[in-house]
CSV table of C-alpha atoms and ligand atoms in Angstrom, one decimal:
chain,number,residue,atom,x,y,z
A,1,UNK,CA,88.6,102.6,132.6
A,2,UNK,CA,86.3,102.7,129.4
A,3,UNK,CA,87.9,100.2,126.9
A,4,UNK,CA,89.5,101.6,124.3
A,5,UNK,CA,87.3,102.0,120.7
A,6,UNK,CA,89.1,100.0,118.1
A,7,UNK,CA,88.6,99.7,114.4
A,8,UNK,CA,91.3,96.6,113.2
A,9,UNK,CA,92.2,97.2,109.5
A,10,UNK,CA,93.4,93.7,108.5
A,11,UNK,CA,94.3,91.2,105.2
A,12,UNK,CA,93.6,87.7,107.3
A,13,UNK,CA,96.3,86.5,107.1
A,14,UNK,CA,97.0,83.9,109.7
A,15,UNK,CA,99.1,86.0,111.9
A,16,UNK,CA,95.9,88.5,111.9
A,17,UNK,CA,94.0,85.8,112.8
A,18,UNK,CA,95.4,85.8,116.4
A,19,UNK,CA,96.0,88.8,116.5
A,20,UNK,CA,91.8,89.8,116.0
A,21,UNK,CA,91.0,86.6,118.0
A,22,UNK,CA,93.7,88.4,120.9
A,23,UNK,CA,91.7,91.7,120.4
A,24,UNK,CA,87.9,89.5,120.2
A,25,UNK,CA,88.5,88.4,123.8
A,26,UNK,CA,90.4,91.2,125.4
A,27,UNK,CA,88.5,93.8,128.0
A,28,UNK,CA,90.8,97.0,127.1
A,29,UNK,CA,89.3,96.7,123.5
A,30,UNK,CA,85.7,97.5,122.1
A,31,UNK,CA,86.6,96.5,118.5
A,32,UNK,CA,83.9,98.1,116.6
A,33,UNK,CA,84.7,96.7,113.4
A,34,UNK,CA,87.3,95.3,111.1
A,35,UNK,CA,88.2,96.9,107.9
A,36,UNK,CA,89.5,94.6,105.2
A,37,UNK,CA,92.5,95.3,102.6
A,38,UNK,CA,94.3,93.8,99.8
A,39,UNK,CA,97.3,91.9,101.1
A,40,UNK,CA,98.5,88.8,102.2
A,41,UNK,CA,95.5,87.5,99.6
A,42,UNK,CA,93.0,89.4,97.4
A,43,UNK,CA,90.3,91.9,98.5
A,44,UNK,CA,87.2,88.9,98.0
A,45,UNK,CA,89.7,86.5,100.4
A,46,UNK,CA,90.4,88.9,103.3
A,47,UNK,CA,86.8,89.9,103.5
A,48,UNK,CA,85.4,86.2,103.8
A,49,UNK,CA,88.1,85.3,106.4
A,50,UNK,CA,87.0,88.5,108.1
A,51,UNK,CA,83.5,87.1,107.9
A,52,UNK,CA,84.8,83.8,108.7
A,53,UNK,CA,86.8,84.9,112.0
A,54,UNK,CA,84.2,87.0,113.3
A,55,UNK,CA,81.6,83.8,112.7
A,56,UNK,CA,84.3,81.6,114.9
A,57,UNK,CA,84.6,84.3,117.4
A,58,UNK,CA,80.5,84.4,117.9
A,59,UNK,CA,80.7,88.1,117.3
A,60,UNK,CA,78.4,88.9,115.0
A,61,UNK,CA,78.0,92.5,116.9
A,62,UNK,CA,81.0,93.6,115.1
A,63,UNK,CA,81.6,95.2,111.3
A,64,UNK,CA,82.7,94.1,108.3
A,65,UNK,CA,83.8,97.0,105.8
A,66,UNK,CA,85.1,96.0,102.5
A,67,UNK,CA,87.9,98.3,101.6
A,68,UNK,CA,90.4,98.9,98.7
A,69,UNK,CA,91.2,96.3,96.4
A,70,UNK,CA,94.3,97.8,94.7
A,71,UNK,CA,97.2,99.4,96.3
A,72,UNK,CA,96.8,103.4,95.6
A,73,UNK,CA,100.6,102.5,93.5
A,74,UNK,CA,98.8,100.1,91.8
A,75,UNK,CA,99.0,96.1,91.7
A,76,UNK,CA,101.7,94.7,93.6
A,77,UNK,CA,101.7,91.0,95.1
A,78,UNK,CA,100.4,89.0,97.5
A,79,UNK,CA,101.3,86.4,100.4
A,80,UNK,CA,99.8,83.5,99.6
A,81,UNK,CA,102.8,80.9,99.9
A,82,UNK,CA,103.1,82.1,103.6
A,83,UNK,CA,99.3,82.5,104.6
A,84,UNK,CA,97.3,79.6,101.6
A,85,UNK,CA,95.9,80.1,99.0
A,86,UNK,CA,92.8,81.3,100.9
A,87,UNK,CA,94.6,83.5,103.5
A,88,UNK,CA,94.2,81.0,106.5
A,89,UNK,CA,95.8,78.0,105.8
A,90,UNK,CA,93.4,76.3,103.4
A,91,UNK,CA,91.3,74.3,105.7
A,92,UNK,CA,87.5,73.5,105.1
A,93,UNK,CA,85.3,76.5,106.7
A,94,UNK,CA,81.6,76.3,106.8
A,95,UNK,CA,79.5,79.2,105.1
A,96,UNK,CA,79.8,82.3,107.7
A,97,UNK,CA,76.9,83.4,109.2
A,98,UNK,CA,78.5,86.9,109.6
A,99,UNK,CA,77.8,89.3,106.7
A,100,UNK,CA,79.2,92.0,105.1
A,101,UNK,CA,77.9,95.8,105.5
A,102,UNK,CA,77.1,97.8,103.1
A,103,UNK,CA,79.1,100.5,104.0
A,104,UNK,CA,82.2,100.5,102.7
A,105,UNK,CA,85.1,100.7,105.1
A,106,UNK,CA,86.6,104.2,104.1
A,107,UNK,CA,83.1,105.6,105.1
A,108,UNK,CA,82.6,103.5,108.3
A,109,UNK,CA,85.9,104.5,109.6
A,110,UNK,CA,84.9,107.8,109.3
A,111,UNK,CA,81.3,107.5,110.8
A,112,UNK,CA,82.8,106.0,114.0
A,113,UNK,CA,85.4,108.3,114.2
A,114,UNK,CA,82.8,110.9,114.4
A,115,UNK,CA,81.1,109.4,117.1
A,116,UNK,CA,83.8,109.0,119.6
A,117,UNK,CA,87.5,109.2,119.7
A,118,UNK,CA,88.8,105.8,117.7
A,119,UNK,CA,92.3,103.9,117.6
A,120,UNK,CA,92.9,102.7,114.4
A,121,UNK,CA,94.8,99.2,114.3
A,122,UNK,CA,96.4,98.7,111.0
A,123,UNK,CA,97.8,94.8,110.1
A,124,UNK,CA,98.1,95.3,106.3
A,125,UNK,CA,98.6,97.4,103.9
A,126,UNK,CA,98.1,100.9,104.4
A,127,UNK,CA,95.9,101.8,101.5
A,128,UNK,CA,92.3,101.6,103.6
A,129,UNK,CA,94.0,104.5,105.7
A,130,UNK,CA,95.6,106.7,103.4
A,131,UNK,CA,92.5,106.8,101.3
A,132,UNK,CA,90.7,107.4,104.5
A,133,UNK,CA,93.1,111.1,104.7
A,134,UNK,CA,92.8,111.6,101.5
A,135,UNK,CA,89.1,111.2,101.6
A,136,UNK,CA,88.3,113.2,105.0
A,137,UNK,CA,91.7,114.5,106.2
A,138,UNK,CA,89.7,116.2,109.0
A,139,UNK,CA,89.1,112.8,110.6
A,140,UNK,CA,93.1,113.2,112.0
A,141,UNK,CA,91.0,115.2,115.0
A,142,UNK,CA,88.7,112.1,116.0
A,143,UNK,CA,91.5,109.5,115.6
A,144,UNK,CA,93.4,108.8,119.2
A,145,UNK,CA,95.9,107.3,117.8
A,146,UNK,CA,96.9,104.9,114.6
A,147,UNK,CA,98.9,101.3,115.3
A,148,UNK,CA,100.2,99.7,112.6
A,149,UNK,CA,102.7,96.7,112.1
A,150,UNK,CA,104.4,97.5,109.4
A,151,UNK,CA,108.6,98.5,108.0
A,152,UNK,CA,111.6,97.3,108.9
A,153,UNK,CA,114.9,99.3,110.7
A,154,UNK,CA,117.2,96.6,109.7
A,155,UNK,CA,115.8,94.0,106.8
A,156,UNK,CA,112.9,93.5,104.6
A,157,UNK,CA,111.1,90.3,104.7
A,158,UNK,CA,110.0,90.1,100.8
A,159,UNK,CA,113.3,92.4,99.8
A,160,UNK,CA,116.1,93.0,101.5
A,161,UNK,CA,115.1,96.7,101.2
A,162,UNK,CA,111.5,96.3,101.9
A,163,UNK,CA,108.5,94.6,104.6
A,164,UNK,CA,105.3,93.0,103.1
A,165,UNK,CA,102.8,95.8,104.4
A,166,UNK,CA,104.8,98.3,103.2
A,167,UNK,CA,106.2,96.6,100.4
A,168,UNK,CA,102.4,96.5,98.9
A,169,UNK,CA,101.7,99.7,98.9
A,170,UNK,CA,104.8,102.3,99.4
A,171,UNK,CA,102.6,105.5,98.5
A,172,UNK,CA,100.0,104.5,101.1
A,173,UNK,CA,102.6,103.9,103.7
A,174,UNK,CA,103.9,107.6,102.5
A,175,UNK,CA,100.9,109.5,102.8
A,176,UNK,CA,100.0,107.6,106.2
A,177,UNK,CA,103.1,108.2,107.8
A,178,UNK,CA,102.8,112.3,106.8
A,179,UNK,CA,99.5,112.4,108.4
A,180,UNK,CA,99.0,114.6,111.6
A,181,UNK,CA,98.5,111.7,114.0
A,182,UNK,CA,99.6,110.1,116.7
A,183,UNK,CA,101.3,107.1,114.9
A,184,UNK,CA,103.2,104.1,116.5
A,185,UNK,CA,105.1,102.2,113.8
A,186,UNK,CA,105.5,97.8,114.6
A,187,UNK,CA,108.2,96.4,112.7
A,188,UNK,CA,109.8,93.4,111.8
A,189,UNK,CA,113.1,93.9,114.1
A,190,UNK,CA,110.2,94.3,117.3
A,191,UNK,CA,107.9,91.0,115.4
A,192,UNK,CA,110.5,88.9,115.5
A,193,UNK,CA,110.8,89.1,119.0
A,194,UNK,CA,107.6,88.1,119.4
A,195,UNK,CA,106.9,84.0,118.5
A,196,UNK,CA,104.7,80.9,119.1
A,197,UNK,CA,106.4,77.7,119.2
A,198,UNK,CA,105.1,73.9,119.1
A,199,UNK,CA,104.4,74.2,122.8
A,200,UNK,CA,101.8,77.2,122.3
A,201,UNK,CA,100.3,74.7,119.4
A,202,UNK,CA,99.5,72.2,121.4
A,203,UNK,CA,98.4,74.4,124.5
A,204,UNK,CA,96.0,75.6,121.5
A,205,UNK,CA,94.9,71.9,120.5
A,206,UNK,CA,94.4,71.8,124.3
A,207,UNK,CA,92.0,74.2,124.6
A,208,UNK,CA,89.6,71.9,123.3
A,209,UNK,CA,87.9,74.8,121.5
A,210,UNK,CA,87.0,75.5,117.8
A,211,UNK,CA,89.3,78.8,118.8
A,212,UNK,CA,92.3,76.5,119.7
A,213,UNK,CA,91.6,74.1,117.5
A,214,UNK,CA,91.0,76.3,114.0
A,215,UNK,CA,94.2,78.8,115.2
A,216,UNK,CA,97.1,75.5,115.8
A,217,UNK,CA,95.5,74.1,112.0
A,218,UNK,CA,95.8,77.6,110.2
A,219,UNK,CA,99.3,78.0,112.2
A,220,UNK,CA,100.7,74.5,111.1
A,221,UNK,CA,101.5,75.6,107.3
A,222,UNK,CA,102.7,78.8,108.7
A,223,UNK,CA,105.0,77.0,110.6
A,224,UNK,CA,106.3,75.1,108.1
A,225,UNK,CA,106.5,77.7,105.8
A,226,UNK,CA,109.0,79.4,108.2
A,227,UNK,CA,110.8,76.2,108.6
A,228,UNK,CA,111.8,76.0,105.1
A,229,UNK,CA,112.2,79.7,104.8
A,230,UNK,CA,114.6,80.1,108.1
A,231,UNK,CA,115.2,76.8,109.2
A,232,UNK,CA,113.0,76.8,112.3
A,233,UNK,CA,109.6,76.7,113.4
A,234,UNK,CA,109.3,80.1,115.1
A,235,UNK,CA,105.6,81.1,114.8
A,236,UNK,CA,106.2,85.0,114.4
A,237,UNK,CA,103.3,87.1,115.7
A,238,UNK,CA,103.8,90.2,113.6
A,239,UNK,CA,99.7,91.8,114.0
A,240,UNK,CA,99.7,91.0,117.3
A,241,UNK,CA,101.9,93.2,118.4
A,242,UNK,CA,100.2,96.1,117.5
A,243,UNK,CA,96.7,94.9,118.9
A,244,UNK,CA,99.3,93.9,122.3
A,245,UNK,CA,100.6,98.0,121.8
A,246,UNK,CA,96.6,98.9,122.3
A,247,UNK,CA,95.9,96.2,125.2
A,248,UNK,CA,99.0,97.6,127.6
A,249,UNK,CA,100.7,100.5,126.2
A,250,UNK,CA,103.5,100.1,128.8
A,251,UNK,CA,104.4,96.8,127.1
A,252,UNK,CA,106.6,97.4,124.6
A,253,UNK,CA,109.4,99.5,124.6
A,254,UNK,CA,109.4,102.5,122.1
A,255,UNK,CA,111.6,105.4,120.6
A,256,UNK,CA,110.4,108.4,119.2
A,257,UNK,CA,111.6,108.9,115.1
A,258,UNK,CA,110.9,110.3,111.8
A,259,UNK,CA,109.5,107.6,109.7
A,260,UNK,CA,110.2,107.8,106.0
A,261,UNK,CA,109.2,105.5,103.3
A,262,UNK,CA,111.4,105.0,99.8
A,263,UNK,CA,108.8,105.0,97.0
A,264,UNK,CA,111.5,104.6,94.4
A,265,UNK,CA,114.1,102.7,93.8
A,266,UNK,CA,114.9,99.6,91.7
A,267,UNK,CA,116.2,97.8,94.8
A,268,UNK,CA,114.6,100.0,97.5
A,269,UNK,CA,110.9,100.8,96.8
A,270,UNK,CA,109.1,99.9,100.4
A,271,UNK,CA,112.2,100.6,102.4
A,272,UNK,CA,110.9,102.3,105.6
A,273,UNK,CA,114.1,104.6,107.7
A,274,UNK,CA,113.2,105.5,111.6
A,275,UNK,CA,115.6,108.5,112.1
A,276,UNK,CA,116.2,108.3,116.2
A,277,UNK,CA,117.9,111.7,116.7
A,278,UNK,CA,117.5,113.5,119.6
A,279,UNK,CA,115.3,116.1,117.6
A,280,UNK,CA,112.6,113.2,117.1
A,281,UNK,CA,113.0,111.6,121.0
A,282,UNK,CA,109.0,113.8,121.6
A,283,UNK,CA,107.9,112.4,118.0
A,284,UNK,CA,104.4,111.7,117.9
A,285,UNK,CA,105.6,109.1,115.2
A,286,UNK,CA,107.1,106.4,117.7
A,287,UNK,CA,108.7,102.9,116.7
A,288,UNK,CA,108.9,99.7,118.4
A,289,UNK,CA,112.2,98.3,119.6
A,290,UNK,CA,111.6,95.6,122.1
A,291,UNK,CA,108.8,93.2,123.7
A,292,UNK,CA,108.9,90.4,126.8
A,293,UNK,CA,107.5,87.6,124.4
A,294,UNK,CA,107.1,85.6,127.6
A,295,UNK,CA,104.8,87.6,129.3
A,296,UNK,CA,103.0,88.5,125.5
A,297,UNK,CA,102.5,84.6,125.0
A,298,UNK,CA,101.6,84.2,128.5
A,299,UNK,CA,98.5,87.5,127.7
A,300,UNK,CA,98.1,85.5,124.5
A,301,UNK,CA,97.4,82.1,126.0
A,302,UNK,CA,95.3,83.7,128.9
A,303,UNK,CA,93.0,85.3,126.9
A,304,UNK,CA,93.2,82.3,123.8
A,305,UNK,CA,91.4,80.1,127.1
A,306,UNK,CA,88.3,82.2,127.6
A,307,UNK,CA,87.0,81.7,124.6
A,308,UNK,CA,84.1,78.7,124.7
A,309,UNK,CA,85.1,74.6,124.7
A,310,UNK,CA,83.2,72.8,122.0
A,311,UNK,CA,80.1,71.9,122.9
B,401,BDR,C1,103.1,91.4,107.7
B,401,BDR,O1,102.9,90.8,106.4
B,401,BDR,C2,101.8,89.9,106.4
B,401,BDR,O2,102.1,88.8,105.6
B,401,BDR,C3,101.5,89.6,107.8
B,401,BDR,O3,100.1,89.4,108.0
B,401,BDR,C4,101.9,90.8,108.5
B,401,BDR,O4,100.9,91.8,108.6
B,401,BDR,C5,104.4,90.9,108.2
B,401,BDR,O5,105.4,91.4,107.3
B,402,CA,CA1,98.5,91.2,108.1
């Protein structure tokens, strides 16, 4: 089977980080390019680290497309006491040899959609993609499908109301979520099910690759960060899961919904509500509800190994 076109909208982010090396070195995909987003850091940040994974990775073959810098509701907040102050960690990284396009994002989306049918893979905030609709809503017919992580059934993870991607930019998420597309929604209760622990670090340090090595170093403070947060170490792979959703569809378990977004609300703006009736069971809007993390870390780890041992 042809692998599957991929275009990874992302705010690296350490947890995107694996989740784009996953998709780097993965057969189903032909990532095409990645599409950077304010998020877990500013616009300038994501787009170096995109720079800088794709330079780690060797892929200089793939895109980088600047996107939005403001959410379409307007400022919001970022991530930086979970991800550094750089996005990934804060360690030392050498000038990346991978370079920018000069198309923006919102217009290279569009180009490859046009070229041949395209699964978007969303990892931040939504506003790249909703701008994208509101800019060409035609493109709904050359998109196979869109993946995001993203919401929350249960609990927020920066409110109690509200999930980071989400939380950023509500009216993105809105318009998204309304647009006619095959959609499958990733969210925190199906993330947390998915986690790293100290053993997966030091199978990475094993590796004996810059790979292993520069993922366990950016997923040290992230560890930590979760340990004071929570009180344990869990490594939670939120991105990955939806680049896992595009590499074996069968391997997460999913219900079909409604998925609205609250855009108001003192306590509730970002809230995201999955409405499972029977009515929504054939949705073309699904949601994830569960995932084997053994059998994810065990893909993870597999494809982690291929990529080059340092010279
Ligand atoms: C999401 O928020 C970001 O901090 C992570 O990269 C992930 O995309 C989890 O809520
Ligand atoms: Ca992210």
């Amino acid at each position: 089977m042809a692998p599957t076109r991929v275009i990874i909208d992302t705010d690296p982010g350490v947890d995107d980080a694996v989740a784009i090396m996953l998709a780097l070195a993965s057969p189903e995909l032909e990532v095409l390019a990645l599409t950077t987003v304010v998020g877990n850091v500013e616009l300038e940040k994501t787009t170096l680290n995109a720079r800088r994974l794709l330079t780690l990775a060797g892929r200089s073959d793939v895109l980088v497309g600047r996107g939005c810098a403001t959410p379409i509701g307007g400022a919001s907040g970022t991530a930086a006491e979970v991800h550094g102050q750089d996005g990934l960690g804060d360690l030392a990284w050498p000038e990346p040899s991978v370079q920018e396009s000069s198309e923006d994002a919102i217009e290279m989306i569009y180009r490859l959609a046009q070229e041949a049918p395209l699964t978007l893979v969303a990892i931040g905030p939504l506003t790249n993609i909703a701008t994208l609709l509101q800019k060409h809503p035609d493109v709904v017919t050359s998109i196979e499908r869109v993946v995001i992580m993203g919401g929350a059934s249960f609990e927020g993870n920066v409110t109690a109301a509200a999930e980071f991607n989400i939380w950023v930019d509500p009216e993105a998420a809105e318009i998204v979520f309304a647009g006619a597309w095959k959609l499958d929604i990733m969210p925190l209760d199906l993330t947390h099910q998915a986690f790293l622990n100290d053993d997966d670090l030091n199978f990475l340090r094993g590796l004996d690759s810059e790979v292993g090595d520069r993922l366990a170093a950016m997923l040290e403070p992230y560890a930590k960060f979760h340990e004071e947060w929570v009180g344990n170490r869990d490594l939670i792979m939120h991105d990955a899961m939806a680049v896992y959703e595009v590499i074996d569809p069968t391997a997460i378990q999913k219900d079909g919904v409604k998925a609205d977004v609250e855009t108001s609300g003192v306590h509730s703006r970002g809230a995201t509500w999955f409405t499972r009736s029977f009515h929504h069971a054939e949705s073309s809007t699904r949601v994830g509800v569960a995932v084997h993390n053994a059998s994810f870390v065990k893909l993870l780890r597999e494809r982690l190994a291929t990529y080059p041992a340092k010279n």
